Amino acid sequence: MVNMKKNAEINERLRSEYQSVTAVFLNEWAKAFAEEIPPCRINEFGIIDESRYDTNNGILFICKETYGWKNEDYENGVLFRSWMEGITKNSLGGGDHISQHPNMWYNIGRWAMLIENPNVSLTEVAKAKSSAITAIGNIAFTNINKVRGKETSKGEYHQLAKSQIAGDILRREIEIISPSVVVCCGTYYPIAEILSEYTSRVIVMPHPGARKGTIQMLSDLHRQLV
């Protein structure tokens, strides 16, 4: 059931959480990514589209980090959640971040479609593109790295992922969103202990941009749904 008022309240609570941990998180990020200048704030995640998210039976995707987000983006208020909402409503091609790695976003949408309807044909889901991007509007989303990473996640990401602040804010996100299903996108093992504290159903998937066949990944997901 979609409860727009509650969804909006959830996103507002998340926004307050991000603001409260900005200084600590940026300090930890600067330690890990020592050669980079941190932005003025961390990114904001949460329910992508408040008018479509199933408040009582929601799905939370947990990924690693975005790539290419510039300090100017943060200064201009170009933040992940609202930016991604625009993509899901206006289709792919609305920004450099998503157009650089379209298969990742197609796969996230396809996985969301299959979780919502496990009886759908895997072949049909594998063909989905524009409808897959639209389906991302039905989920909640976060990254463990709340700022940005490199093109390939390396030691910097892993250092940050193991930090106390990364774990603390992830716990708060799960508590506030209270999803029925959590999809770990190449992120399960660093956060397995945190996830064990909640009753959400956990699905373990690779990074959505992994070099695996679309049907193979959908089949792996389907086995965890039936």
PDB file of C-alpha atoms in Angstrom:
ATOM      1  CA  MET A   1       0.000   0.000   0.000  1.00  0.00           C
ATOM      2  CA  VAL A   2       1.299   3.447  -0.952  1.00  0.00           C
ATOM      3  CA  ASN A   3       1.141   5.997   1.854  1.00  0.00           C
ATOM      4  CA  MET A   4       2.530   9.183   0.346  1.00  0.00           C
ATOM      5  CA  LYS A   5       2.408  11.105   3.606  1.00  0.00           C
ATOM      6  CA  LYS A   6       4.391   8.456   5.462  1.00  0.00           C
ATOM      7  CA  ASN A   7       6.831   8.082   2.559  1.00  0.00           C
ATOM      8  CA  ALA A   8       7.479  11.813   2.653  1.00  0.00           C
ATOM      9  CA  GLU A   9       8.002  11.642   6.414  1.00  0.00           C
ATOM     10  CA  ILE A  10      10.487   8.797   5.959  1.00  0.00           C
ATOM     11  CA  ASN A  11      12.515  10.802   3.460  1.00  0.00           C
ATOM     12  CA  GLU A  12      12.448  13.834   5.716  1.00  0.00           C
ATOM     13  CA  ARG A  13      13.705  11.770   8.659  1.00  0.00           C
ATOM     14  CA  LEU A  14      16.487  10.426   6.461  1.00  0.00           C
ATOM     15  CA  ARG A  15      17.389  13.931   5.357  1.00  0.00           C
ATOM     16  CA  SER A  16      17.753  14.963   9.001  1.00  0.00           C
ATOM     17  CA  GLU A  17      19.922  11.926   9.697  1.00  0.00           C
ATOM     18  CA  TYR A  18      22.229  12.732   6.804  1.00  0.00           C
ATOM     19  CA  GLN A  19      22.576  16.304   7.982  1.00  0.00           C
ATOM     20  CA  SER A  20      23.378  15.183  11.519  1.00  0.00           C
ATOM     21  CA  VAL A  21      26.218  12.873  10.432  1.00  0.00           C
ATOM     22  CA  THR A  22      27.643  14.977   7.601  1.00  0.00           C
ATOM     23  CA  ALA A  23      30.752  16.194   9.438  1.00  0.00           C
ATOM     24  CA  VAL A  24      31.648  12.769  10.854  1.00  0.00           C
ATOM     25  CA  PHE A  25      31.032  10.942   7.587  1.00  0.00           C
ATOM     26  CA  LEU A  26      32.989  13.445   5.496  1.00  0.00           C
ATOM     27  CA  ASN A  27      35.883  13.183   7.939  1.00  0.00           C
ATOM     28  CA  GLU A  28      35.918   9.405   7.555  1.00  0.00           C
ATOM     29  CA  TRP A  29      35.564   9.703   3.789  1.00  0.00           C
ATOM     30  CA  ALA A  30      38.528  12.098   3.651  1.00  0.00           C
ATOM     31  CA  LYS A  31      40.664   9.558   5.524  1.00  0.00           C
ATOM     32  CA  ALA A  32      39.828   6.848   3.006  1.00  0.00           C
ATOM     33  CA  PHE A  33      39.976   9.004  -0.127  1.00  0.00           C
ATOM     34  CA  ALA A  34      42.982  10.975   1.043  1.00  0.00           C
ATOM     35  CA  GLU A  35      43.832  12.517  -2.335  1.00  0.00           C
ATOM     36  CA  GLU A  36      40.383  14.012  -2.898  1.00  0.00           C
ATOM     37  CA  ILE A  37      38.743  17.173  -1.615  1.00  0.00           C
ATOM     38  CA  PRO A  38      35.465  16.322   0.150  1.00  0.00           C
ATOM     39  CA  PRO A  39      32.263  18.103  -0.888  1.00  0.00           C
ATOM     40  CA  CYS A  40      30.180  20.346   1.357  1.00  0.00           C
ATOM     41  CA  ARG A  41      27.735  17.573   2.286  1.00  0.00           C
ATOM     42  CA  ILE A  42      26.996  13.878   1.870  1.00  0.00           C
ATOM     43  CA  ASN A  43      24.473  12.575  -0.620  1.00  0.00           C
ATOM     44  CA  GLU A  44      20.821  11.853   0.159  1.00  0.00           C
ATOM     45  CA  PHE A  45      19.090   8.563  -0.500  1.00  0.00           C
ATOM     46  CA  GLY A  46      15.805   6.949   0.494  1.00  0.00           C
ATOM     47  CA  ILE A  47      12.468   6.303  -1.183  1.00  0.00           C
ATOM     48  CA  ILE A  48      12.926   7.174  -4.841  1.00  0.00           C
ATOM     49  CA  ASP A  49       9.331   8.120  -5.661  1.00  0.00           C
ATOM     50  CA  GLU A  50       7.085   8.798  -2.689  1.00  0.00           C
ATOM     51  CA  SER A  51       3.973   8.398  -4.864  1.00  0.00           C
ATOM     52  CA  ARG A  52       4.848   4.809  -5.871  1.00  0.00           C
ATOM     53  CA  TYR A  53       6.733   3.166  -3.016  1.00  0.00           C
ATOM     54  CA  ASP A  54       4.828   0.427  -1.146  1.00  0.00           C
ATOM     55  CA  THR A  55       5.138   1.784   2.373  1.00  0.00           C
ATOM     56  CA  ASN A  56       4.279  -1.483   4.122  1.00  0.00           C
ATOM     57  CA  ASN A  57       6.041  -3.936   1.809  1.00  0.00           C
ATOM     58  CA  GLY A  58       8.916  -1.929   0.440  1.00  0.00           C
ATOM     59  CA  ILE A  59      12.195  -2.975  -1.131  1.00  0.00           C
ATOM     60  CA  LEU A  60      15.522  -1.395  -0.170  1.00  0.00           C
ATOM     61  CA  PHE A  61      18.518  -1.791  -2.497  1.00  0.00           C
ATOM     62  CA  ILE A  62      21.942  -1.348  -0.886  1.00  0.00           C
ATOM     63  CA  CYS A  63      24.780  -0.623  -3.315  1.00  0.00           C
ATOM     64  CA  LYS A  64      28.379   0.465  -2.857  1.00  0.00           C
ATOM     65  CA  GLU A  65      28.967   3.971  -4.181  1.00  0.00           C
ATOM     66  CA  THR A  66      28.298   6.365  -7.015  1.00  0.00           C
ATOM     67  CA  TYR A  67      31.031   7.433  -9.403  1.00  0.00           C
ATOM     68  CA  GLY A  68      31.652  10.857 -10.896  1.00  0.00           C
ATOM     69  CA  TRP A  69      29.558  12.948  -8.525  1.00  0.00           C
ATOM     70  CA  LYS A  70      31.295  16.334  -8.446  1.00  0.00           C
ATOM     71  CA  ASN A  71      31.599  18.786  -5.575  1.00  0.00           C
ATOM     72  CA  GLU A  72      29.657  21.244  -7.737  1.00  0.00           C
ATOM     73  CA  ASP A  73      26.760  18.769  -7.843  1.00  0.00           C
ATOM     74  CA  TYR A  74      26.507  18.882  -4.063  1.00  0.00           C
ATOM     75  CA  GLU A  75      26.811  22.660  -3.995  1.00  0.00           C
ATOM     76  CA  ASN A  76      23.995  22.948  -6.553  1.00  0.00           C
ATOM     77  CA  GLY A  77      21.739  20.536  -4.671  1.00  0.00           C
ATOM     78  CA  VAL A  78      21.955  17.766  -7.278  1.00  0.00           C
ATOM     79  CA  LEU A  79      21.431  14.880  -4.870  1.00  0.00           C
ATOM     80  CA  PHE A  80      20.803  11.224  -5.598  1.00  0.00           C
ATOM     81  CA  ARG A  81      17.240  10.609  -4.466  1.00  0.00           C
ATOM     82  CA  SER A  82      15.500  13.509  -6.176  1.00  0.00           C
ATOM     83  CA  TRP A  83      17.766  13.196  -9.212  1.00  0.00           C
ATOM     84  CA  MET A  84      16.940   9.497  -9.557  1.00  0.00           C
ATOM     85  CA  GLU A  85      13.234  10.208  -9.172  1.00  0.00           C
ATOM     86  CA  GLY A  86      13.483  12.457 -12.220  1.00  0.00           C
ATOM     87  CA  ILE A  87      15.214   9.713 -14.197  1.00  0.00           C
ATOM     88  CA  THR A  88      12.479   7.180 -13.388  1.00  0.00           C
ATOM     89  CA  LYS A  89       9.800   9.621 -14.519  1.00  0.00           C
ATOM     90  CA  ASN A  90      11.558  10.992 -17.591  1.00  0.00           C
ATOM     91  CA  SER A  91      13.506   7.918 -18.792  1.00  0.00           C
ATOM     92  CA  LEU A  92      17.201   7.222 -19.247  1.00  0.00           C
ATOM     93  CA  GLY A  93      19.493   9.898 -20.626  1.00  0.00           C
ATOM     94  CA  GLY A  94      18.858  12.544 -18.014  1.00  0.00           C
ATOM     95  CA  GLY A  95      22.390  12.838 -16.697  1.00  0.00           C
ATOM     96  CA  ASP A  96      26.016  11.811 -17.032  1.00  0.00           C
ATOM     97  CA  HIS A  97      26.013   9.546 -13.974  1.00  0.00           C
ATOM     98  CA  ILE A  98      23.414   7.144 -15.264  1.00  0.00           C
ATOM     99  CA  SER A  99      24.328   7.250 -18.949  1.00  0.00           C
ATOM    100  CA  GLN A 100      27.871   6.093 -18.140  1.00  0.00           C
ATOM    101  CA  HIS A 101      26.663   2.777 -16.727  1.00  0.00           C
ATOM    102  CA  PRO A 102      23.176   2.084 -18.133  1.00  0.00           C
ATOM    103  CA  ASN A 103      23.317  -1.700 -17.662  1.00  0.00           C
ATOM    104  CA  MET A 104      23.660  -1.268 -13.902  1.00  0.00           C
ATOM    105  CA  TRP A 105      20.450   0.750 -13.761  1.00  0.00           C
ATOM    106  CA  TYR A 106      18.582  -1.519 -16.167  1.00  0.00           C
ATOM    107  CA  ASN A 107      19.481  -4.482 -13.957  1.00  0.00           C
ATOM    108  CA  ILE A 108      18.353  -2.782 -10.756  1.00  0.00           C
ATOM    109  CA  GLY A 109      14.990  -2.047 -12.372  1.00  0.00           C
ATOM    110  CA  ARG A 110      14.701  -5.580 -13.735  1.00  0.00           C
ATOM    111  CA  TRP A 111      15.429  -7.028 -10.306  1.00  0.00           C
ATOM    112  CA  ALA A 112      12.781  -4.788  -8.782  1.00  0.00           C
ATOM    113  CA  MET A 113      10.278  -5.946 -11.412  1.00  0.00           C
ATOM    114  CA  LEU A 114      11.013  -9.611 -10.678  1.00  0.00           C
ATOM    115  CA  ILE A 115      10.785  -9.173  -6.895  1.00  0.00           C
ATOM    116  CA  GLU A 116       7.397  -7.513  -7.309  1.00  0.00           C
ATOM    117  CA  ASN A 117       6.201 -10.271  -9.656  1.00  0.00           C
ATOM    118  CA  PRO A 118       8.222 -13.521  -9.374  1.00  0.00           C
ATOM    119  CA  ASN A 119       5.914 -15.240 -11.885  1.00  0.00           C
ATOM    120  CA  VAL A 120       6.830 -12.965 -14.770  1.00  0.00           C
ATOM    121  CA  SER A 121       8.835 -14.424 -17.655  1.00  0.00           C
ATOM    122  CA  LEU A 122      12.568 -13.997 -17.095  1.00  0.00           C
ATOM    123  CA  THR A 123      13.046 -13.580 -20.834  1.00  0.00           C
ATOM    124  CA  GLU A 124      10.580 -10.714 -20.901  1.00  0.00           C
ATOM    125  CA  VAL A 125      12.129  -9.033 -17.876  1.00  0.00           C
ATOM    126  CA  ALA A 126      15.579  -9.350 -19.437  1.00  0.00           C
ATOM    127  CA  LYS A 127      14.381  -7.338 -22.436  1.00  0.00           C
ATOM    128  CA  ALA A 128      13.033  -4.498 -20.285  1.00  0.00           C
ATOM    129  CA  LYS A 129      14.778  -1.149 -20.564  1.00  0.00           C
ATOM    130  CA  SER A 130      12.539   1.897 -20.243  1.00  0.00           C
ATOM    131  CA  SER A 131      10.113  -0.032 -18.025  1.00  0.00           C
ATOM    132  CA  ALA A 132      13.057  -1.175 -15.894  1.00  0.00           C
ATOM    133  CA  ILE A 133      14.156   2.415 -15.342  1.00  0.00           C
ATOM    134  CA  THR A 134      10.590   3.327 -14.420  1.00  0.00           C
ATOM    135  CA  ALA A 135      10.480   0.440 -11.927  1.00  0.00           C
ATOM    136  CA  ILE A 136      13.337   1.983  -9.935  1.00  0.00           C
ATOM    137  CA  GLY A 137      10.786   4.526  -8.775  1.00  0.00           C
ATOM    138  CA  ASN A 138       9.131   1.736  -6.765  1.00  0.00           C
ATOM    139  CA  ILE A 139      12.123   1.114  -4.508  1.00  0.00           C
ATOM    140  CA  ALA A 140      14.203   2.705  -1.773  1.00  0.00           C
ATOM    141  CA  PHE A 141      17.921   2.948  -2.428  1.00  0.00           C
ATOM    142  CA  THR A 142      21.125   3.728  -0.588  1.00  0.00           C
ATOM    143  CA  ASN A 143      24.876   3.470  -0.978  1.00  0.00           C
ATOM    144  CA  ILE A 144      27.281   2.489   1.770  1.00  0.00           C
ATOM    145  CA  ASN A 145      29.619   5.235   0.571  1.00  0.00           C
ATOM    146  CA  LYS A 146      27.461   8.338   0.918  1.00  0.00           C
ATOM    147  CA  VAL A 147      29.762  10.603  -1.108  1.00  0.00           C
ATOM    148  CA  ARG A 148      31.379   9.089  -4.212  1.00  0.00           C
ATOM    149  CA  GLY A 149      33.967   6.504  -5.111  1.00  0.00           C
ATOM    150  CA  LYS A 150      36.233   5.648  -7.987  1.00  0.00           C
ATOM    151  CA  GLU A 151      35.280   3.955 -11.239  1.00  0.00           C
ATOM    152  CA  THR A 152      36.069   0.607  -9.612  1.00  0.00           C
ATOM    153  CA  SER A 153      35.536   0.073  -5.879  1.00  0.00           C
ATOM    154  CA  LYS A 154      38.919  -0.533  -4.271  1.00  0.00           C
ATOM    155  CA  GLY A 155      40.652  -0.183  -0.917  1.00  0.00           C
ATOM    156  CA  GLU A 156      39.258   3.261  -0.242  1.00  0.00           C
ATOM    157  CA  TYR A 157      35.696   1.978  -0.406  1.00  0.00           C
ATOM    158  CA  HIS A 158      36.436  -1.034   1.773  1.00  0.00           C
ATOM    159  CA  GLN A 159      38.099   1.149   4.408  1.00  0.00           C
ATOM    160  CA  LEU A 160      35.069   3.416   4.523  1.00  0.00           C
ATOM    161  CA  ALA A 161      32.601   0.501   4.476  1.00  0.00           C
ATOM    162  CA  LYS A 162      34.197  -0.929   7.622  1.00  0.00           C
ATOM    163  CA  SER A 163      34.030   2.349   9.541  1.00  0.00           C
ATOM    164  CA  GLN A 164      31.702   2.806  12.483  1.00  0.00           C
ATOM    165  CA  ILE A 165      29.923   5.789  10.948  1.00  0.00           C
ATOM    166  CA  ALA A 166      29.088   3.877   7.754  1.00  0.00           C
ATOM    167  CA  GLY A 167      27.572   1.105   9.845  1.00  0.00           C
ATOM    168  CA  ASP A 168      25.731   3.492  12.140  1.00  0.00           C
ATOM    169  CA  ILE A 169      24.010   5.420   9.359  1.00  0.00           C
ATOM    170  CA  LEU A 170      23.087   2.203   7.523  1.00  0.00           C
ATOM    171  CA  ARG A 171      21.396   0.942  10.683  1.00  0.00           C
ATOM    172  CA  ARG A 172      19.418   4.158  10.943  1.00  0.00           C
ATOM    173  CA  GLU A 173      18.403   3.976   7.289  1.00  0.00           C
ATOM    174  CA  ILE A 174      17.064   0.443   7.715  1.00  0.00           C
ATOM    175  CA  GLU A 175      15.262   1.394  10.925  1.00  0.00           C
ATOM    176  CA  ILE A 176      13.638   4.439   9.337  1.00  0.00           C
ATOM    177  CA  ILE A 177      12.704   2.840   6.000  1.00  0.00           C
ATOM    178  CA  SER A 178      11.763  -0.493   7.611  1.00  0.00           C
ATOM    179  CA  PRO A 179      11.776  -2.453   4.339  1.00  0.00           C
ATOM    180  CA  SER A 180      10.273  -5.899   3.928  1.00  0.00           C
ATOM    181  CA  VAL A 181      13.034  -6.882   1.505  1.00  0.00           C
ATOM    182  CA  VAL A 182      16.685  -5.803   1.404  1.00  0.00           C
ATOM    183  CA  VAL A 183      18.659  -6.432  -1.781  1.00  0.00           C
ATOM    184  CA  CYS A 184      22.426  -6.416  -1.285  1.00  0.00           C
ATOM    185  CA  CYS A 185      24.123  -5.484  -4.551  1.00  0.00           C
ATOM    186  CA  GLY A 186      27.634  -6.787  -3.988  1.00  0.00           C
ATOM    187  CA  THR A 187      27.430  -5.468  -0.446  1.00  0.00           C
ATOM    188  CA  TYR A 188      26.275  -8.391   1.681  1.00  0.00           C
ATOM    189  CA  TYR A 189      29.428  -9.565   3.445  1.00  0.00           C
ATOM    190  CA  PRO A 190      30.569  -6.218   4.916  1.00  0.00           C
ATOM    191  CA  ILE A 191      27.072  -5.591   6.324  1.00  0.00           C
ATOM    192  CA  ALA A 192      25.846  -9.113   7.139  1.00  0.00           C
ATOM    193  CA  GLU A 193      26.091  -8.512  10.885  1.00  0.00           C
ATOM    194  CA  ILE A 194      24.052  -5.322  10.623  1.00  0.00           C
ATOM    195  CA  LEU A 195      21.365  -7.041   8.566  1.00  0.00           C
ATOM    196  CA  SER A 196      21.084  -9.845  11.124  1.00  0.00           C
ATOM    197  CA  GLU A 197      19.627  -7.283  13.550  1.00  0.00           C
ATOM    198  CA  TYR A 198      16.469  -6.884  11.457  1.00  0.00           C
ATOM    199  CA  THR A 199      13.638  -9.099  10.283  1.00  0.00           C
ATOM    200  CA  SER A 200      13.776  -7.979   6.668  1.00  0.00           C
ATOM    201  CA  ARG A 201      14.155 -10.664   4.017  1.00  0.00           C
ATOM    202  CA  VAL A 202      17.688 -10.396   2.608  1.00  0.00           C
ATOM    203  CA  ILE A 203      18.514 -11.116  -1.020  1.00  0.00           C
ATOM    204  CA  VAL A 204      22.165 -11.469  -1.980  1.00  0.00           C
ATOM    205  CA  MET A 205      23.071 -10.337  -5.485  1.00  0.00           C
ATOM    206  CA  PRO A 206      26.284  -9.266  -7.224  1.00  0.00           C
ATOM    207  CA  HIS A 207      26.960  -5.705  -8.232  1.00  0.00           C
ATOM    208  CA  PRO A 208      24.294  -4.874 -10.857  1.00  0.00           C
ATOM    209  CA  GLY A 209      27.046  -3.863 -13.269  1.00  0.00           C
ATOM    210  CA  ALA A 210      28.842  -7.213 -12.914  1.00  0.00           C
ATOM    211  CA  ARG A 211      29.984  -9.008 -16.029  1.00  0.00           C
ATOM    212  CA  LYS A 212      27.318 -11.668 -15.809  1.00  0.00           C
ATOM    213  CA  GLY A 213      24.523 -12.460 -18.211  1.00  0.00           C
ATOM    214  CA  THR A 214      21.215 -10.736 -17.576  1.00  0.00           C
ATOM    215  CA  ILE A 215      19.289 -14.018 -17.583  1.00  0.00           C
ATOM    216  CA  GLN A 216      21.839 -15.631 -15.261  1.00  0.00           C
ATOM    217  CA  MET A 217      21.464 -12.854 -12.693  1.00  0.00           C
ATOM    218  CA  LEU A 218      17.677 -12.932 -12.979  1.00  0.00           C
ATOM    219  CA  SER A 219      17.754 -16.700 -12.470  1.00  0.00           C
ATOM    220  CA  ASP A 220      19.922 -16.294  -9.372  1.00  0.00           C
ATOM    221  CA  LEU A 221      17.436 -13.772  -8.034  1.00  0.00           C
ATOM    222  CA  HIS A 222      14.445 -15.939  -8.885  1.00  0.00           C
ATOM    223  CA  ARG A 223      15.862 -18.870  -6.922  1.00  0.00           C
ATOM    224  CA  GLN A 224      15.882 -16.670  -3.838  1.00  0.00           C
ATOM    225  CA  LEU A 225      12.244 -15.684  -4.348  1.00  0.00           C
ATOM    226  CA  VAL A 226      10.582 -19.080  -4.742  1.00  0.00           C
TER     227      VAL A 226
END
